[in-house]
Short mmCIF file of C-alpha atoms in Angstrom, two decimals:
data_model
loop_
_atom_site.label_atom_id
_atom_site.label_comp_id
_atom_site.label_asym_id
_atom_site.label_seq_id
_atom_site.Cartn_x
_atom_site.Cartn_y
_atom_site.Cartn_z
CA MET A 1 21.75 5.96 6.92
CA SER A 2 20.56 4.46 3.69
CA ASP A 3 17.84 5.78 1.41
CA ILE A 4 14.70 5.76 3.49
CA GLU A 5 12.23 5.93 0.63
CA GLN A 6 13.43 2.70 -0.93
CA ASN A 7 10.01 1.06 -0.83
CA TYR A 8 8.44 3.76 -2.94
CA GLU A 9 10.21 3.32 -6.21
CA ASN A 10 9.34 5.44 -9.17
CA ASP A 11 7.68 4.20 -12.27
CA PRO A 12 10.32 4.40 -15.01
CA ASP A 13 7.71 4.85 -17.75
CA VAL A 14 6.43 8.20 -16.55
CA PRO A 15 8.07 11.48 -17.67
CA GLU A 16 10.56 13.01 -15.23
CA GLY A 17 9.30 14.94 -12.21
CA PRO A 18 6.25 13.80 -10.30
CA MET A 19 2.80 14.76 -11.54
CA LEU A 20 0.53 16.51 -9.07
CA LEU A 21 -2.78 15.13 -7.86
CA PRO A 22 -5.85 17.38 -7.72
CA LEU A 23 -5.50 17.26 -3.91
CA ASP A 24 -1.77 18.11 -3.89
CA ALA A 25 -2.15 21.41 -2.02
CA TRP A 26 -4.72 19.83 0.31
CA HIS A 27 -2.26 17.10 1.34
CA ARG A 28 0.52 19.61 1.95
CA ALA A 29 -1.79 21.82 4.03
CA LYS A 30 -2.66 18.77 6.14
CA GLY A 31 1.04 18.15 6.81
CA GLY A 32 1.32 15.17 4.48
CA ARG A 33 4.88 14.10 3.71
CA MET A 34 4.97 13.82 -0.05
CA VAL A 35 6.93 11.11 -1.86
CA GLU A 36 6.96 10.09 -5.49
CA PHE A 37 4.81 7.03 -6.14
CA ALA A 38 3.49 5.75 -9.47
CA GLY A 39 4.76 8.98 -11.04
CA TYR A 40 2.77 11.23 -8.68
CA ALA A 41 3.67 13.24 -5.60
CA MET A 42 1.64 11.46 -2.93
CA PRO A 43 1.36 11.62 0.87
CA VAL A 44 3.16 8.69 2.51
CA GLN A 45 1.98 9.78 5.96
CA TYR A 46 0.54 12.68 7.96
CA GLU A 47 0.87 12.05 11.71
CA GLY A 48 2.49 8.61 11.46
CA ILE A 49 1.82 5.27 9.84
CA ILE A 50 0.94 3.29 12.98
CA ALA A 51 -1.49 5.93 14.30
CA GLU A 52 -3.12 6.27 10.87
CA HIS A 53 -3.34 2.51 10.47
CA LEU A 54 -5.01 1.99 13.86
CA TRP A 55 -7.34 4.94 13.28
CA THR A 56 -8.59 3.33 10.08
CA ARG A 57 -9.23 0.02 11.86
CA GLU A 58 -11.17 1.78 14.66
CA SER A 59 -12.83 4.75 13.00
CA ALA A 60 -12.60 5.97 9.39
CA GLY A 61 -9.65 6.88 7.20
CA LEU A 62 -9.71 8.98 4.03
CA PHE A 63 -7.26 7.94 1.31
CA ASP A 64 -6.53 9.84 -1.88
CA VAL A 65 -6.11 7.20 -4.57
CA SER A 66 -6.47 9.56 -7.51
CA HIS A 67 -3.26 8.17 -9.02
CA MET A 68 -5.23 5.08 -10.01
CA GLY A 69 -6.61 4.91 -13.53
CA GLN A 70 -10.35 5.29 -13.98
CA LEU A 71 -11.50 4.00 -17.36
CA GLU A 72 -14.81 3.45 -19.09
CA VAL A 73 -15.38 0.81 -21.73
CA SER A 74 -18.56 0.95 -23.78
CA GLY A 75 -20.06 -0.70 -26.84
CA PRO A 76 -21.89 0.97 -29.73
CA ASP A 77 -25.08 2.69 -28.43
CA GLY A 78 -24.50 1.29 -24.95
CA ASP A 79 -24.41 -2.31 -26.19
CA MET A 80 -23.27 -4.04 -22.98
CA GLU A 81 -23.15 -7.44 -24.63
CA ALA A 82 -20.55 -6.18 -27.11
CA ALA A 83 -18.55 -4.43 -24.38
CA ALA A 84 -18.62 -7.53 -22.14
CA LYS A 85 -17.50 -9.74 -25.00
CA ALA A 86 -14.63 -7.42 -25.87
CA LEU A 87 -13.39 -7.22 -22.27
CA GLU A 88 -13.81 -10.94 -21.70
CA ALA A 89 -11.22 -11.48 -24.44
CA LEU A 90 -8.69 -9.72 -22.16
CA LEU A 91 -9.64 -10.89 -18.66
CA PRO A 92 -11.11 -14.01 -17.02
CA ALA A 93 -14.22 -12.57 -15.31
CA ASP A 94 -17.78 -13.49 -16.31
CA LEU A 95 -18.83 -9.98 -17.28
CA ALA A 96 -21.89 -11.19 -19.19
CA ALA A 97 -23.29 -12.24 -15.80
CA LEU A 98 -22.22 -9.05 -13.97
CA LYS A 99 -25.44 -7.22 -13.12
CA PRO A 100 -25.78 -3.43 -13.25
CA GLY A 101 -24.45 -1.89 -10.04
CA ARG A 102 -22.20 -4.85 -9.27
CA VAL A 103 -18.40 -4.84 -8.98
CA ARG A 104 -15.96 -7.67 -9.77
CA TYR A 105 -12.27 -8.09 -9.05
CA SER A 106 -10.40 -9.16 -12.16
CA LEU A 107 -7.01 -9.45 -13.83
CA LEU A 108 -5.67 -8.19 -17.12
CA LEU A 109 -3.78 -11.19 -18.46
CA ALA A 110 -0.92 -11.51 -20.94
CA GLU A 111 -0.91 -14.09 -23.73
CA ASP A 112 0.99 -16.52 -21.49
CA GLY A 113 -1.33 -15.96 -18.52
CA GLY A 114 1.07 -13.59 -16.75
CA ILE A 115 -0.65 -10.80 -14.83
CA LEU A 116 -0.49 -7.36 -16.49
CA ASP A 117 -2.56 -5.71 -13.77
CA ASP A 118 -5.36 -6.33 -11.30
CA LEU A 119 -8.47 -4.19 -11.48
CA MET A 120 -12.05 -3.64 -10.38
CA VAL A 121 -14.80 -3.76 -13.00
CA THR A 122 -18.21 -2.21 -12.36
CA ASN A 123 -21.28 -2.56 -14.53
CA ARG A 124 -22.56 1.01 -14.76
CA GLY A 125 -25.64 0.02 -16.76
CA ASP A 126 -24.55 1.42 -20.12
CA ARG A 127 -20.79 0.92 -19.78
CA PHE A 128 -18.13 -0.84 -17.74
CA TYR A 129 -16.12 1.27 -15.31
CA LEU A 130 -12.60 0.02 -14.58
CA VAL A 131 -10.21 1.06 -11.82
CA VAL A 132 -6.61 0.05 -12.52
CA ASN A 133 -3.32 0.56 -10.70
CA GLY A 134 -1.60 3.93 -10.98
CA ALA A 135 1.82 2.58 -11.88
CA THR A 136 0.42 0.42 -14.68
CA LYS A 137 -2.38 2.59 -16.03
CA TRP A 138 -0.51 3.91 -19.07
CA ASP A 139 0.47 0.40 -20.10
CA ASP A 140 -3.09 -0.80 -19.44
CA ILE A 141 -4.53 1.94 -21.63
CA ALA A 142 -2.11 1.05 -24.42
CA HIS A 143 -2.97 -2.63 -24.04
CA LEU A 144 -6.72 -1.93 -24.15
CA CYS A 145 -6.40 0.44 -27.13
CA GLU A 146 -4.44 -2.16 -29.04
CA ASN A 147 -6.68 -5.09 -28.22
CA LEU A 148 -10.24 -3.78 -28.00
CA PRO A 149 -12.19 -3.91 -31.31
CA ASP A 150 -12.76 -0.62 -33.14
CA GLU A 151 -16.46 -0.36 -32.23
CA ILE A 152 -15.59 -0.40 -28.51
CA THR A 153 -14.92 3.00 -26.90
CA LEU A 154 -12.29 3.46 -24.20
CA ASN A 155 -12.54 6.63 -22.14
CA HIS A 156 -9.88 7.64 -19.60
CA LEU A 157 -11.57 9.64 -16.81
CA ASP A 158 -8.44 11.71 -16.23
CA GLU A 159 -10.47 14.65 -14.91
CA HIS A 160 -11.73 12.50 -12.06
CA ALA A 161 -10.24 12.03 -8.62
CA LEU A 162 -10.76 8.91 -6.49
CA LEU A 163 -11.13 8.86 -2.70
CA ALA A 164 -11.40 5.83 -0.43
CA LEU A 165 -13.19 6.13 2.89
CA GLN A 166 -12.41 3.03 4.95
CA GLY A 167 -13.19 1.81 8.43
CA PRO A 168 -16.07 0.82 10.71
CA LYS A 169 -17.42 4.38 10.84
CA ALA A 170 -17.20 5.00 7.08
CA ALA A 171 -20.86 4.19 6.40
CA ALA A 172 -22.17 6.52 9.12
CA VAL A 173 -19.91 9.31 7.90
CA LEU A 174 -20.96 8.94 4.29
CA ALA A 175 -24.62 8.73 5.29
CA SER A 176 -24.23 12.05 7.14
CA LEU A 177 -23.37 13.87 3.89
CA GLY A 178 -27.00 13.65 2.78
CA LEU A 179 -26.27 12.03 -0.58
CA GLU A 180 -29.15 11.45 -2.92
CA PRO A 181 -29.27 8.35 -5.14
CA ALA A 182 -29.03 9.59 -8.74
CA GLY A 183 -32.01 7.72 -10.10
CA GLU A 184 -34.79 5.26 -9.35
CA GLY A 185 -33.79 1.95 -7.85
CA PHE A 186 -30.44 3.01 -6.39
CA PRO A 187 -30.19 2.40 -2.63
CA PRO A 188 -29.23 4.95 0.01
CA VAL A 189 -25.42 4.88 0.15
CA GLU A 190 -25.28 3.19 3.56
CA GLU A 191 -27.40 0.34 2.18
CA LEU A 192 -24.95 -0.57 -0.57
CA SER A 193 -23.60 -4.08 -0.08
CA PHE A 194 -19.93 -5.06 -0.40
CA MET A 195 -18.99 -5.00 -4.12
CA GLN A 196 -22.04 -2.93 -5.08
CA ALA A 197 -21.93 0.53 -6.70
CA ALA A 198 -24.32 3.34 -7.56
CA PRO A 199 -24.32 7.01 -8.64
CA TYR A 200 -25.23 9.77 -6.17
CA TRP A 201 -25.72 13.50 -5.99
CA TRP A 202 -23.75 15.35 -3.35
CA PRO A 203 -25.44 18.52 -2.16
CA ARG A 204 -22.84 20.79 -0.58
CA SER A 205 -25.66 22.28 1.46
CA PRO A 206 -29.43 21.87 1.36
CA ALA A 207 -29.64 25.25 -0.39
CA ASP A 208 -27.16 24.36 -3.09
CA GLU A 209 -28.94 23.58 -6.32
CA SER A 210 -25.78 22.62 -8.18
CA ALA A 211 -25.37 19.19 -6.59
CA ARG A 212 -22.30 17.30 -7.75
CA PRO A 213 -22.24 13.75 -9.17
CA LEU A 214 -20.36 10.99 -7.32
CA GLY A 215 -19.79 7.36 -8.32
CA ILE A 216 -19.62 5.29 -5.14
CA SER A 217 -18.81 1.62 -4.59
CA ARG A 218 -18.66 -0.33 -1.33
CA THR A 219 -15.12 -1.57 -1.92
CA GLY A 220 -11.62 -0.94 -0.65
CA TYR A 221 -8.11 -2.18 0.01
CA THR A 222 -7.97 -2.34 3.82
CA GLY A 223 -10.15 -5.32 4.75
CA GLU A 224 -12.54 -2.94 6.53
CA ASP A 225 -16.00 -1.87 5.49
CA GLY A 226 -15.65 1.16 3.28
CA PHE A 227 -16.29 3.00 0.06
CA GLU A 228 -14.47 4.28 -2.98
CA ILE A 229 -15.75 7.54 -4.37
CA SER A 230 -15.15 8.79 -7.89
CA VAL A 231 -15.52 12.57 -8.02
CA GLY A 232 -14.72 15.32 -10.49
CA ALA A 233 -11.26 16.81 -9.88
CA GLU A 234 -12.85 20.25 -9.39
CA ASP A 235 -15.00 18.93 -6.50
CA VAL A 236 -12.55 16.66 -4.70
CA ALA A 237 -11.07 19.20 -2.29
CA ALA A 238 -14.51 20.28 -1.10
CA LEU A 239 -15.55 16.64 -0.69
CA ALA A 240 -12.35 15.76 1.19
CA ASP A 241 -12.94 18.74 3.48
CA ALA A 242 -16.55 17.74 4.08
CA LEU A 243 -15.49 14.19 5.00
CA CYS A 244 -12.60 15.31 7.22
CA ALA A 245 -14.88 17.77 9.01
CA HIS A 246 -16.43 14.70 10.58
CA PRO A 247 -14.62 13.89 13.87
CA SER A 248 -14.46 10.19 12.91
CA VAL A 249 -12.35 10.88 9.81
CA LYS A 250 -8.63 11.50 9.38
CA ALA A 251 -6.52 11.66 6.24
CA ILE A 252 -4.40 8.53 5.82
CA GLY A 253 -1.25 8.16 3.73
CA LEU A 254 0.21 5.51 1.46
CA GLY A 255 2.25 3.96 4.27
CA ALA A 256 -0.82 2.87 6.23
CA ARG A 257 -2.57 1.90 2.99
CA ASP A 258 0.22 -0.63 2.48
CA SER A 259 0.24 -1.97 6.06
CA LEU A 260 -3.57 -2.25 6.09
CA ARG A 261 -3.73 -4.20 2.85
CA LEU A 262 -0.90 -6.47 4.01
CA GLU A 263 -2.78 -7.35 7.23
CA ALA A 264 -5.88 -7.97 5.11
CA GLY A 265 -3.86 -10.41 2.97
CA LEU A 266 -4.58 -8.42 -0.17
CA PRO A 267 -1.88 -8.78 -2.81
CA LEU A 268 -0.12 -5.77 -4.32
CA TYR A 269 0.49 -5.71 -8.06
CA GLY A 270 4.16 -5.83 -9.03
CA HIS A 271 5.05 -7.50 -5.75
CA ASP A 272 2.69 -10.33 -4.75
CA MET A 273 1.57 -10.82 -8.35
CA THR A 274 3.57 -10.09 -11.46
CA GLU A 275 3.71 -10.54 -15.19
CA ALA A 276 6.23 -13.34 -14.63
CA GLY A 277 3.81 -15.16 -12.32
CA ASP A 278 0.30 -16.45 -12.92
CA PRO A 279 -3.11 -16.02 -11.25
CA VAL A 280 -3.18 -19.47 -9.65
CA SER A 281 0.21 -19.27 -7.90
CA ALA A 282 -0.72 -15.76 -6.80
CA GLY A 283 -3.75 -17.21 -5.01
CA LEU A 284 -6.15 -15.41 -7.33
CA GLY A 285 -7.87 -18.42 -8.86
CA PHE A 286 -11.16 -17.06 -7.48
CA ALA A 287 -10.96 -14.31 -10.10
CA ILE A 288 -11.42 -16.89 -12.87
CA SER A 289 -15.18 -17.31 -13.11
CA LYS A 290 -16.89 -20.67 -13.39
CA ARG A 291 -18.14 -20.06 -16.92
CA ARG A 292 -14.73 -18.85 -18.04
CA ARG A 293 -13.11 -21.98 -16.59
CA ALA A 294 -15.49 -24.08 -18.65
CA GLU A 295 -15.22 -22.02 -21.83
CA GLY A 296 -11.71 -20.54 -21.71
CA GLY A 297 -11.24 -17.78 -24.27
CA PHE A 298 -9.17 -15.44 -22.11
CA PRO A 299 -5.43 -14.74 -22.59
CA GLY A 300 -3.29 -17.60 -21.32
CA ALA A 301 -6.37 -19.78 -20.75
CA GLN A 302 -4.58 -22.98 -21.71
CA ARG A 303 -1.81 -22.48 -19.16
CA VAL A 304 -4.03 -21.03 -16.43
CA LEU A 305 -6.65 -23.77 -16.72
CA ALA A 306 -3.91 -26.41 -16.64
CA LEU A 307 -2.52 -24.87 -13.45
CA LEU A 308 -6.02 -24.88 -11.91
CA GLY A 309 -6.42 -28.55 -12.80
CA GLU A 310 -2.97 -29.89 -12.10
CA GLY A 311 -1.84 -27.63 -9.28
CA VAL A 312 0.99 -25.14 -9.00
CA ALA A 313 4.64 -25.46 -8.01
CA THR A 314 4.53 -22.45 -5.67
CA ARG A 315 1.75 -20.59 -3.87
CA ARG A 316 1.19 -17.24 -2.19
CA VAL A 317 1.07 -17.74 1.57
CA GLY A 318 0.83 -15.72 4.76
CA LEU A 319 3.86 -15.76 7.03
CA ALA A 320 3.83 -14.96 10.75
CA ILE A 321 7.34 -14.07 11.92
CA GLU A 322 8.71 -14.46 15.45
CA GLY A 323 10.40 -11.51 17.13
CA ARG A 324 10.40 -7.89 16.01
CA MET A 325 12.60 -7.86 12.92
CA ALA A 326 10.62 -7.42 9.70
CA ALA A 327 11.24 -9.45 6.57
CA ARG A 328 10.79 -7.55 3.35
CA GLU A 329 10.39 -8.22 -0.34
CA GLY A 330 13.17 -10.38 -1.73
CA ALA A 331 14.12 -12.18 1.49
CA GLU A 332 14.73 -15.92 1.04
CA ILE A 333 12.38 -18.41 2.70
CA LEU A 334 13.88 -21.68 3.91
CA ASP A 335 12.45 -25.05 4.92
CA GLY A 336 15.30 -26.65 6.83
CA ASP A 337 18.35 -25.75 4.77
CA MET A 338 16.49 -25.69 1.48
CA VAL A 339 15.39 -22.43 -0.12
CA VAL A 340 11.67 -22.90 -0.82
CA GLY A 341 10.51 -19.39 -1.58
CA VAL A 342 10.80 -15.65 -1.44
CA VAL A 343 9.04 -12.88 0.48
CA THR A 344 6.94 -10.77 -1.90
CA SER A 345 5.83 -8.15 0.63
CA GLY A 346 6.30 -7.77 4.34
CA GLY A 347 6.48 -5.39 7.22
CA PHE A 348 5.44 -4.69 10.76
CA SER A 349 1.76 -5.23 11.53
CA PRO A 350 0.49 -2.34 13.67
CA SER A 351 -2.65 -4.28 14.64
CA LEU A 352 -0.85 -7.48 15.63
CA GLN A 353 2.32 -5.76 16.88
CA ARG A 354 4.53 -8.26 15.07
CA PRO A 355 6.14 -8.66 11.66
CA ILE A 356 4.08 -10.33 8.95
CA ALA A 357 4.73 -11.09 5.31
CA MET A 358 3.38 -12.72 2.21
CA GLY A 359 5.58 -14.91 0.09
CA GLN A 360 5.65 -17.29 -2.81
CA VAL A 361 6.49 -20.72 -1.38
CA ALA A 362 6.93 -24.23 -2.86
CA THR A 363 3.61 -26.07 -2.54
CA ALA A 364 5.13 -28.82 -0.38
CA SER A 365 6.09 -26.21 2.23
CA ALA A 366 3.00 -24.02 1.89
CA ALA A 367 0.48 -25.71 4.20
CA PRO A 368 -0.68 -23.56 7.13
CA GLY A 369 1.26 -24.51 10.26
CA THR A 370 4.48 -25.32 8.39
CA ALA A 371 7.53 -24.03 10.27
CA LEU A 372 9.89 -22.13 7.98
CA ALA A 373 12.68 -19.57 8.35
CA ILE A 374 13.31 -16.29 6.57
CA ASN A 375 16.84 -15.08 5.93
CA VAL A 376 17.08 -11.37 6.75
CA ARG A 377 20.60 -9.99 6.42
CA GLY A 378 22.05 -13.36 7.41
CA LYS A 379 19.76 -13.88 10.41
CA LEU A 380 17.21 -16.69 10.25
CA LEU A 381 13.82 -15.58 11.53
CA ALA A 382 11.50 -18.34 12.76
CA THR A 383 8.33 -18.19 10.67
CA THR A 384 5.05 -20.09 10.42
CA VAL A 385 2.80 -20.36 7.39
CA VAL A 386 -0.61 -18.99 8.37
CA ASP A 387 -3.99 -18.57 6.70
CA LEU A 388 -4.76 -15.21 5.12
CA PRO A 389 -5.96 -12.69 6.07
CA PHE A 390 -3.85 -11.91 9.12
CA VAL A 391 -6.60 -9.62 10.43
CA PRO A 392 -10.23 -10.64 9.72
CA HIS A 393 -12.11 -8.77 7.01
CA HIS A 394 -15.11 -6.71 8.06
CA TYR A 395 -17.00 -6.35 4.81
CA HIS A 396 -20.61 -5.24 4.85
CA ARG A 397 -22.77 -7.77 3.07
CA ASN A 398 -26.51 -7.24 2.88
CA LEU A 399 -28.56 -10.36 3.44
CA PRO A 400 -30.30 -11.62 0.32
CA LYS A 401 -33.86 -10.31 -0.01
CA GLY A 402 -36.23 -12.41 2.07
CA ALA A 403 -33.47 -13.85 4.27
CA GLN A 404 -34.02 -13.67 8.00
CA SER A 405 -31.31 -12.27 10.19
CA MET B 1 31.90 16.54 25.10
CA SER B 2 31.62 17.32 21.39
CA ARG B 3 28.87 16.30 19.02
CA TYR B 4 29.46 15.59 15.35
CA PHE B 5 27.08 14.76 12.51
CA THR B 6 27.27 12.86 9.21
CA LYS B 7 25.54 13.58 5.92
CA ASP B 8 23.78 10.24 6.43
CA HIS B 9 22.10 11.63 9.57
CA GLU B 10 24.05 9.86 12.28
CA TRP B 11 25.26 11.81 15.31
CA VAL B 12 28.27 10.92 17.46
CA ASP B 13 29.06 12.29 20.92
CA VAL B 14 32.73 12.01 21.76
CA GLU B 15 34.11 11.80 25.27
CA GLY B 16 37.74 10.73 25.49
CA ASP B 17 38.10 7.82 23.08
CA THR B 18 34.42 6.76 23.35
CA GLY B 19 31.85 7.74 20.77
CA THR B 20 28.10 7.34 21.38
CA ILE B 21 26.16 7.04 18.14
CA GLY B 22 22.55 7.54 17.18
CA ILE B 23 20.40 8.85 14.35
CA THR B 24 19.28 12.45 14.27
CA ASP B 25 15.84 13.75 15.08
CA TYR B 26 15.52 14.72 11.42
CA ALA B 27 16.25 11.10 10.41
CA GLN B 28 13.75 9.57 12.81
CA GLY B 29 11.13 11.98 11.48
CA GLN B 30 11.84 10.86 7.94
CA LEU B 31 11.74 7.18 8.87
CA GLY B 32 8.49 7.37 10.79
CA ASP B 33 7.41 4.80 13.37
CA ILE B 34 10.42 2.69 14.34
CA THR B 35 9.56 -0.89 15.19
CA TYR B 36 12.92 -2.62 15.67
CA VAL B 37 16.59 -1.81 16.01
CA GLU B 38 19.18 -4.39 15.03
CA ALA B 39 22.21 -3.43 17.11
CA PRO B 40 25.78 -4.52 16.37
CA GLU B 41 27.49 -7.11 18.56
CA VAL B 42 29.73 -5.81 21.31
CA GLY B 43 33.34 -6.34 20.24
CA LYS B 44 32.62 -5.94 16.53
CA VAL B 45 35.30 -3.93 14.74
CA LEU B 46 33.89 -1.37 12.33
CA ALA B 47 35.58 0.67 9.64
CA ARG B 48 34.23 4.13 8.87
CA GLY B 49 31.16 3.72 6.65
CA ASP B 50 30.48 0.08 7.59
CA THR B 51 26.87 -0.87 8.23
CA ALA B 52 26.70 -0.88 12.02
CA ALA B 53 23.00 -1.17 12.81
CA VAL B 54 19.65 -1.41 11.06
CA VAL B 55 16.68 0.71 12.03
CA ASP B 56 13.40 -0.88 10.96
CA SER B 57 10.39 1.34 10.51
CA VAL B 58 6.91 0.37 9.35
CA LYS B 59 7.95 1.72 5.97
CA ALA B 60 11.41 0.29 5.39
CA ALA B 61 14.68 -0.86 6.87
CA ALA B 62 17.46 1.75 6.99
CA ASP B 63 21.14 1.01 7.49
CA VAL B 64 23.05 3.02 10.07
CA TYR B 65 26.71 3.48 9.17
CA ALA B 66 29.66 3.82 11.51
CA PRO B 67 30.52 7.54 11.33
CA VAL B 68 34.08 6.74 12.39
CA ALA B 69 36.11 3.55 12.82
CA GLY B 70 36.16 1.74 16.14
CA THR B 71 35.20 -1.27 18.22
CA VAL B 72 31.65 -1.64 19.54
CA SER B 73 31.79 -1.30 23.33
CA ALA B 74 28.08 -1.14 24.23
CA VAL B 75 24.59 -1.18 22.75
CA ASN B 76 21.45 0.51 24.06
CA ALA B 77 19.55 -2.35 25.72
CA ALA B 78 16.49 -0.13 26.30
CA LEU B 79 15.73 -0.25 22.56
CA GLU B 80 15.07 -3.98 22.68
CA GLY B 81 11.74 -3.50 24.43
CA GLU B 82 11.15 0.07 23.38
CA PRO B 83 12.45 0.77 19.86
CA GLU B 84 10.14 3.80 19.67
CA LEU B 85 12.64 5.60 21.94
CA VAL B 86 14.46 6.38 18.69
CA ASN B 87 11.36 8.33 17.62
CA THR B 88 10.67 10.07 20.90
CA ASP B 89 14.23 10.76 22.05
CA ALA B 90 16.50 10.24 19.02
CA GLU B 91 19.41 12.39 20.14
CA VAL B 92 19.64 11.37 23.82
CA GLY B 93 17.85 8.27 25.19
CA GLY B 94 17.50 6.71 21.75
CA TRP B 95 21.25 6.28 21.20
CA LEU B 96 22.13 3.07 19.35
CA PHE B 97 25.65 1.95 20.26
CA ARG B 98 29.06 3.03 21.60
CA LEU B 99 32.42 2.71 19.91
CA THR B 100 35.96 2.85 21.20
CA LEU B 101 37.39 5.08 18.50
CA SER B 102 40.42 3.82 16.62
CA ASP B 103 41.20 7.04 14.80
CA ALA B 104 39.92 10.27 16.36
CA GLY B 105 41.34 12.13 13.36
CA GLU B 106 38.33 10.93 11.32
CA LEU B 107 36.10 13.26 13.35
CA SER B 108 37.49 16.26 11.49
CA GLY B 109 35.58 15.14 8.39
CA LEU B 110 32.20 15.41 10.17
CA MET B 111 29.84 18.38 10.64
CA ASP B 112 29.23 20.30 13.84
CA THR B 113 25.73 21.17 15.10
CA ALA B 114 25.51 24.43 13.16
CA ALA B 115 26.76 22.88 9.92
CA TYR B 116 24.31 19.97 10.20
CA ALA B 117 21.40 22.34 10.87
CA GLU B 118 22.38 24.23 7.72
CA TYR B 119 22.73 20.94 5.79
CA ILE B 120 19.22 19.66 6.58
CA LYS B 121 17.73 23.06 5.76
CA GLY B 122 18.88 22.45 2.20
CA LEU B 123 17.22 19.00 1.92
#
């Protein structure tokens, strides 16, 4: 048989031998099968990808995403205007309008508008908190160091772990920990809205006076309601244990993380979006804020704004595939006998019990309902372009104040 | 009947000039949930080491190589509706295909049960 870990390639820029996550021993004790990913030894699965995937959709899954880069960007004396301006020179979000406690999805762009990384930016009141991809974090840090003005401070939170708790029962589980908002005006954790964040204290027990700080956002990469929790490396094992002590929670590996995000139609950096591509073809035009479209001033603005105005040659689409055979990254997509695109990620959908994929397809063949074929090892699989996501999102959005339900 | 193993985690049961081929329990465990098996066509002539079948898991597609040369004489039809048999019963009910061996001498290059057990201990 061929190499069975072929989908989990190593990052060539990281020194040899995988680095260990703060939860390394915890994963091994839970029976996690460790593979090298983004330079780290990480659990690809515990009991099995399909079971873990379905568990997350029905209950709550705990993911260790500590390989991701957690960064803070701040201006002199907490000058948020200066920090926003500096970051806006590197990405197309309207950070000046990002209120404290709010999270935005954004893209680090190259000079030609190619995508260097995708990331989440949170306004933490006196600084911006960024979460970037694990495989790209060293390049991102170098890029930020080189391009941010001298008065802007970049801090890599490399002593912090990051957990994601995802699924319909995530809010009830997190609420049961008895977290205390770390300041006036922060809501109880279960009242956070999608794309909102706040700091909390985690008491290990009511008697414990040394409560631990957590940074929590209502965000994730599964399409389900859920949270991402930034926690000191020294506290992460105790927190993971406390969460997994809840009968609704199981540890979930990278394999199910990938199948969940694929069903949710969420693109993966390096696959569904790349430095060679651009935000508009990748279907990420929503990440370019209205004000930034009007004003420009981000890397590659000329090209990206032209693509927004004039349209793109190819687009990211969802692909529903007949039969059981999966199409994977690199497979050719055909319209009749013409090659019109390529699969950028694909696999078997545990929720839908059929193969699904995302691909980059010529605009003329990219309308939902278009019948296409995918060439997998010489076999043509009947395929239909479908709207994304494949499985509906279940994000928790609070109604605006004063709105009636 | 004798059972032989390859370093690539295929097993082959030999009875007369017929070999029944599957992947080992160790291999199915490494692959995880199997969602589809692409079997070879009956009548296909395979050289030793040719890609004979593809086992698709949620994670990835893995090629299964012909452990010895031969002509495909049967495929396991049960896998069409129930590919997870390769997970639950890899070394019996989850067999993949049968070959009419063209050179039984090739079997001498394969491992026996004890040697394979020793081999996977070192992985």
